[in-house]
Amino acid sequence: MPANKRIMMERLNAEYRKLPRRMRGWGLSKNFVAGEGPIDADVMLVGQAPGRHEDETGRPFVGISGRLLDTLLKKAGLERSDVYITSVVQFFPPKNRAPSDPEIAACRRFLYRQIHIIEPKIVIVVGAVALKELLGRVGIMKVHGSLIKKDRDYFVTLHPAAAVRIKRNLPLIEGDFRKLGAMLH
Ligand code: URA
């Protein structure tokens, strides 16, 4: 079963990687950042889009936000290696801008197919872009720290980049991850 899932994910990534060649007027980086983590993870995390560091290394959440994410996961009793980590869009938006609606739309089927392959018990929804995409909601400051039940469980938190930029967000995010830990364990 995990072997099948691995093959499905490899095929999906091979197709996703080619997306820039198929789309006219592609405005994102052409470097693909694949999702990372155990193929049968119970916990999946969906961020916004890769940053420059991720673009250069081809790995998700390895820049400053990624290092903070590792410490936040520990507060929830999780190791990075427990979690399948991906993003709404898996190509870097130049100048670190947010991905546009058409860019999110182009990547949408790949995001949902990843969730379908992993079949996590819970998805950590990281930041406003993921919140809008996965749950169709806006106003992350009102819903962060809450568990939302849909086809599966979704736990909403701020993006670690929000704490890198604005220090007063850090205790909010830390509180979210502690709450997540209490729910999981
Ligand atoms: N931030 C994200 O939202 N996704 C990444 O892959 C890296 C940083």
Tab-separated table of C-alpha atoms and ligand atoms in Angstrom:
chain	number	residue	atom	x	y	z
A	1	MET	CA	0.000	0.000	0.000
A	2	PRO	CA	2.652	2.624	0.915
A	3	ALA	CA	4.611	1.397	-2.134
A	4	ASN	CA	1.588	2.116	-4.353
A	5	LYS	CA	1.162	5.505	-2.764
A	6	ARG	CA	4.803	6.295	-3.369
A	7	ILE	CA	4.452	5.427	-7.050
A	8	MET	CA	1.301	7.545	-7.313
A	9	MET	CA	3.088	10.502	-5.722
A	10	GLU	CA	6.122	10.115	-7.983
A	11	ARG	CA	3.846	10.150	-11.028
A	12	LEU	CA	1.968	13.149	-9.727
A	13	ASN	CA	5.201	15.048	-9.048
A	14	ALA	CA	6.554	14.190	-12.503
A	15	GLU	CA	3.419	15.695	-14.053
A	16	TYR	CA	3.342	18.711	-11.705
A	17	ARG	CA	7.017	19.478	-12.416
A	18	LYS	CA	6.165	19.912	-16.121
A	19	LEU	CA	3.360	22.414	-15.451
A	20	PRO	CA	5.456	25.550	-16.279
A	21	ARG	CA	6.086	24.190	-19.789
A	22	ARG	CA	2.392	23.731	-20.418
A	23	MET	CA	1.115	27.075	-19.153
A	24	ARG	CA	1.315	30.257	-21.231
A	25	GLY	CA	2.650	33.332	-19.442
A	26	TRP	CA	3.977	31.339	-16.484
A	27	GLY	CA	4.933	33.889	-13.790
A	28	LEU	CA	6.337	31.607	-11.101
A	29	SER	CA	9.779	30.048	-10.831
A	30	LYS	CA	10.238	26.959	-12.994
A	31	ASN	CA	11.927	25.062	-10.154
A	32	PHE	CA	9.549	22.561	-8.618
A	33	VAL	CA	9.519	22.044	-4.836
A	34	ALA	CA	8.067	18.588	-4.155
A	35	GLY	CA	6.162	17.796	-0.981
A	36	GLU	CA	8.231	15.960	1.604
A	37	GLY	CA	7.545	13.433	4.339
A	38	PRO	CA	6.124	9.974	5.005
A	39	ILE	CA	3.717	8.837	2.314
A	40	ASP	CA	1.373	7.364	4.930
A	41	ALA	CA	1.570	10.311	7.350
A	42	ASP	CA	-1.405	10.923	9.655
A	43	VAL	CA	-0.510	14.611	9.715
A	44	MET	CA	-0.139	16.725	6.585
A	45	LEU	CA	0.815	20.399	6.526
A	46	VAL	CA	-0.125	22.809	3.740
A	47	GLY	CA	1.687	26.152	3.481
A	48	GLN	CA	1.479	28.943	0.915
A	49	ALA	CA	4.304	28.649	-1.621
A	50	PRO	CA	8.073	28.117	-1.583
A	51	GLY	CA	10.399	30.999	-0.752
A	52	ARG	CA	13.777	31.755	-2.310
A	53	HIS	CA	15.617	29.255	-0.160
A	54	GLU	CA	13.140	26.504	-1.019
A	55	ASP	CA	13.427	27.463	-4.703
A	56	GLU	CA	17.210	27.050	-4.535
A	57	THR	CA	17.230	23.786	-2.598
A	58	GLY	CA	14.065	22.179	-4.010
A	59	ARG	CA	12.839	21.381	-0.487
A	60	PRO	CA	9.797	22.822	1.341
A	61	PHE	CA	10.162	24.927	4.489
A	62	VAL	CA	13.952	24.977	4.781
A	63	GLY	CA	14.449	28.766	5.065
A	64	ILE	CA	13.989	30.879	8.186
A	65	SER	CA	10.253	30.053	8.341
A	66	GLY	CA	11.087	26.385	7.967
A	67	ARG	CA	13.494	26.416	10.897
A	68	LEU	CA	10.823	28.081	13.012
A	69	LEU	CA	8.312	25.506	11.801
A	70	ASP	CA	10.540	22.678	13.072
A	71	THR	CA	10.517	24.156	16.581
A	72	LEU	CA	6.755	24.768	16.419
A	73	LEU	CA	6.094	21.164	15.411
A	74	LYS	CA	8.055	20.036	18.467
A	75	LYS	CA	5.677	22.084	20.633
A	76	ALA	CA	2.903	19.915	19.226
A	77	GLY	CA	4.943	16.784	20.040
A	78	LEU	CA	5.736	16.238	16.366
A	79	GLU	CA	8.986	15.863	14.494
A	80	ARG	CA	9.266	17.202	10.979
A	81	SER	CA	9.801	13.606	9.853
A	82	ASP	CA	6.283	12.719	11.123
A	83	VAL	CA	4.581	15.183	8.806
A	84	TYR	CA	3.973	15.311	5.045
A	85	ILE	CA	4.805	18.941	4.171
A	86	THR	CA	3.540	20.684	1.065
A	87	SER	CA	2.110	24.012	-0.113
A	88	VAL	CA	-0.855	25.366	-2.095
A	89	VAL	CA	1.566	26.324	-4.894
A	90	GLN	CA	4.873	24.471	-5.336
A	91	PHE	CA	6.788	26.982	-7.445
A	92	PHE	CA	8.366	30.138	-5.999
A	93	PRO	CA	6.478	33.397	-6.690
A	94	PRO	CA	9.183	35.947	-7.609
A	95	LYS	CA	9.943	38.613	-5.004
A	96	ASN	CA	8.107	36.483	-2.445
A	97	ARG	CA	4.714	37.810	-3.536
A	98	ALA	CA	1.602	35.808	-2.734
A	99	PRO	CA	0.533	33.435	-5.523
A	100	SER	CA	-2.258	34.880	-7.686
A	101	ASP	CA	-5.696	33.283	-8.038
A	102	PRO	CA	-4.907	31.895	-11.543
A	103	GLU	CA	-1.632	30.431	-10.219
A	104	ILE	CA	-3.460	28.804	-7.317
A	105	ALA	CA	-6.062	27.496	-9.754
A	106	ALA	CA	-3.361	25.990	-12.007
A	107	CYS	CA	-1.864	24.109	-9.043
A	108	ARG	CA	-5.175	23.144	-7.416
A	109	ARG	CA	-5.644	19.656	-8.792
A	110	PHE	CA	-2.123	18.723	-7.729
A	111	LEU	CA	-2.767	19.837	-4.154
A	112	TYR	CA	-5.980	17.854	-3.885
A	113	ARG	CA	-4.418	14.777	-5.457
A	114	GLN	CA	-1.632	14.906	-2.867
A	115	ILE	CA	-4.178	15.022	-0.055
A	116	HIS	CA	-5.994	12.114	-1.687
A	117	ILE	CA	-2.800	10.025	-1.875
A	118	ILE	CA	-1.600	10.779	1.669
A	119	GLU	CA	-5.102	10.458	3.217
A	120	PRO	CA	-4.026	12.238	6.419
A	121	LYS	CA	-6.196	12.212	9.535
A	122	ILE	CA	-5.513	15.895	10.042
A	123	VAL	CA	-4.277	18.737	7.843
A	124	ILE	CA	-2.437	21.675	9.424
A	125	VAL	CA	-3.577	24.693	7.440
A	126	VAL	CA	-0.726	27.192	7.571
A	127	GLY	CA	-1.568	30.786	6.713
A	128	ALA	CA	-4.313	32.728	4.983
A	129	VAL	CA	-3.688	31.398	1.458
A	130	ALA	CA	-4.042	27.772	2.590
A	131	LEU	CA	-7.080	28.701	4.714
A	132	LYS	CA	-8.863	30.219	1.722
A	133	GLU	CA	-7.915	27.378	-0.590
A	134	LEU	CA	-8.717	24.442	1.691
A	135	LEU	CA	-11.611	25.798	3.710
A	136	GLY	CA	-12.887	28.727	1.630
A	137	ARG	CA	-12.503	31.052	4.609
A	138	VAL	CA	-10.932	34.439	5.173
A	139	GLY	CA	-9.996	36.167	8.432
A	140	ILE	CA	-7.234	33.937	9.781
A	141	MET	CA	-6.809	36.052	12.931
A	142	LYS	CA	-10.292	34.915	13.978
A	143	VAL	CA	-9.959	31.214	13.218
A	144	HIS	CA	-6.329	30.384	13.972
A	145	GLY	CA	-5.990	27.790	16.721
A	146	SER	CA	-9.257	26.088	15.816
A	147	LEU	CA	-10.056	22.637	14.511
A	148	ILE	CA	-12.461	22.632	11.574
A	149	LYS	CA	-14.149	19.417	10.502
A	150	LYS	CA	-14.904	18.948	6.816
A	151	ASP	CA	-14.062	15.821	4.827
A	152	ARG	CA	-11.360	15.353	7.488
A	153	ASP	CA	-9.957	17.431	10.360
A	154	TYR	CA	-8.236	20.726	9.590
A	155	PHE	CA	-6.266	22.681	12.175
A	156	VAL	CA	-5.681	26.343	11.310
A	157	THR	CA	-2.623	28.354	12.282
A	158	LEU	CA	-0.746	31.441	11.154
A	159	HIS	CA	2.153	31.070	8.748
A	160	PRO	CA	5.550	31.026	10.570
A	161	ALA	CA	6.618	33.854	8.228
A	162	ALA	CA	4.045	36.025	10.042
A	163	ALA	CA	6.061	35.551	13.252
A	164	VAL	CA	9.362	36.127	11.473
A	165	ARG	CA	8.011	39.464	10.208
A	166	ILE	CA	5.992	40.509	13.287
A	167	LYS	CA	7.350	39.272	16.615
A	168	ARG	CA	4.068	39.635	18.525
A	169	ASN	CA	2.619	36.856	16.351
A	170	LEU	CA	5.086	34.333	17.767
A	171	PRO	CA	3.225	33.591	21.046
A	172	LEU	CA	0.006	33.201	19.041
A	173	ILE	CA	1.537	30.594	16.756
A	174	GLU	CA	3.243	28.828	19.653
A	175	GLY	CA	-0.110	28.681	21.436
A	176	ASP	CA	-1.706	27.173	18.315
A	177	PHE	CA	0.879	24.408	18.118
A	178	ARG	CA	0.559	23.608	21.830
A	179	LYS	CA	-3.191	23.339	21.337
A	180	LEU	CA	-2.626	21.074	18.349
A	181	GLY	CA	-0.373	18.881	20.487
A	182	ALA	CA	-3.070	18.574	23.142
A	183	MET	CA	-5.576	17.524	20.471
A	184	LEU	CA	-3.253	14.975	18.925
A	185	HIS	CA	-1.941	13.267	22.038
B	1	URA	N1	6.554	28.646	3.013
B	1	URA	C1	5.544	27.930	2.479
B	1	URA	O1	4.389	28.276	2.649
B	1	URA	N2	5.848	26.844	1.785
B	1	URA	C2	7.106	26.427	1.592
B	1	URA	O2	7.318	25.421	0.937
B	1	URA	C3	8.134	27.193	2.185
B	1	URA	C4	7.830	28.295	2.883
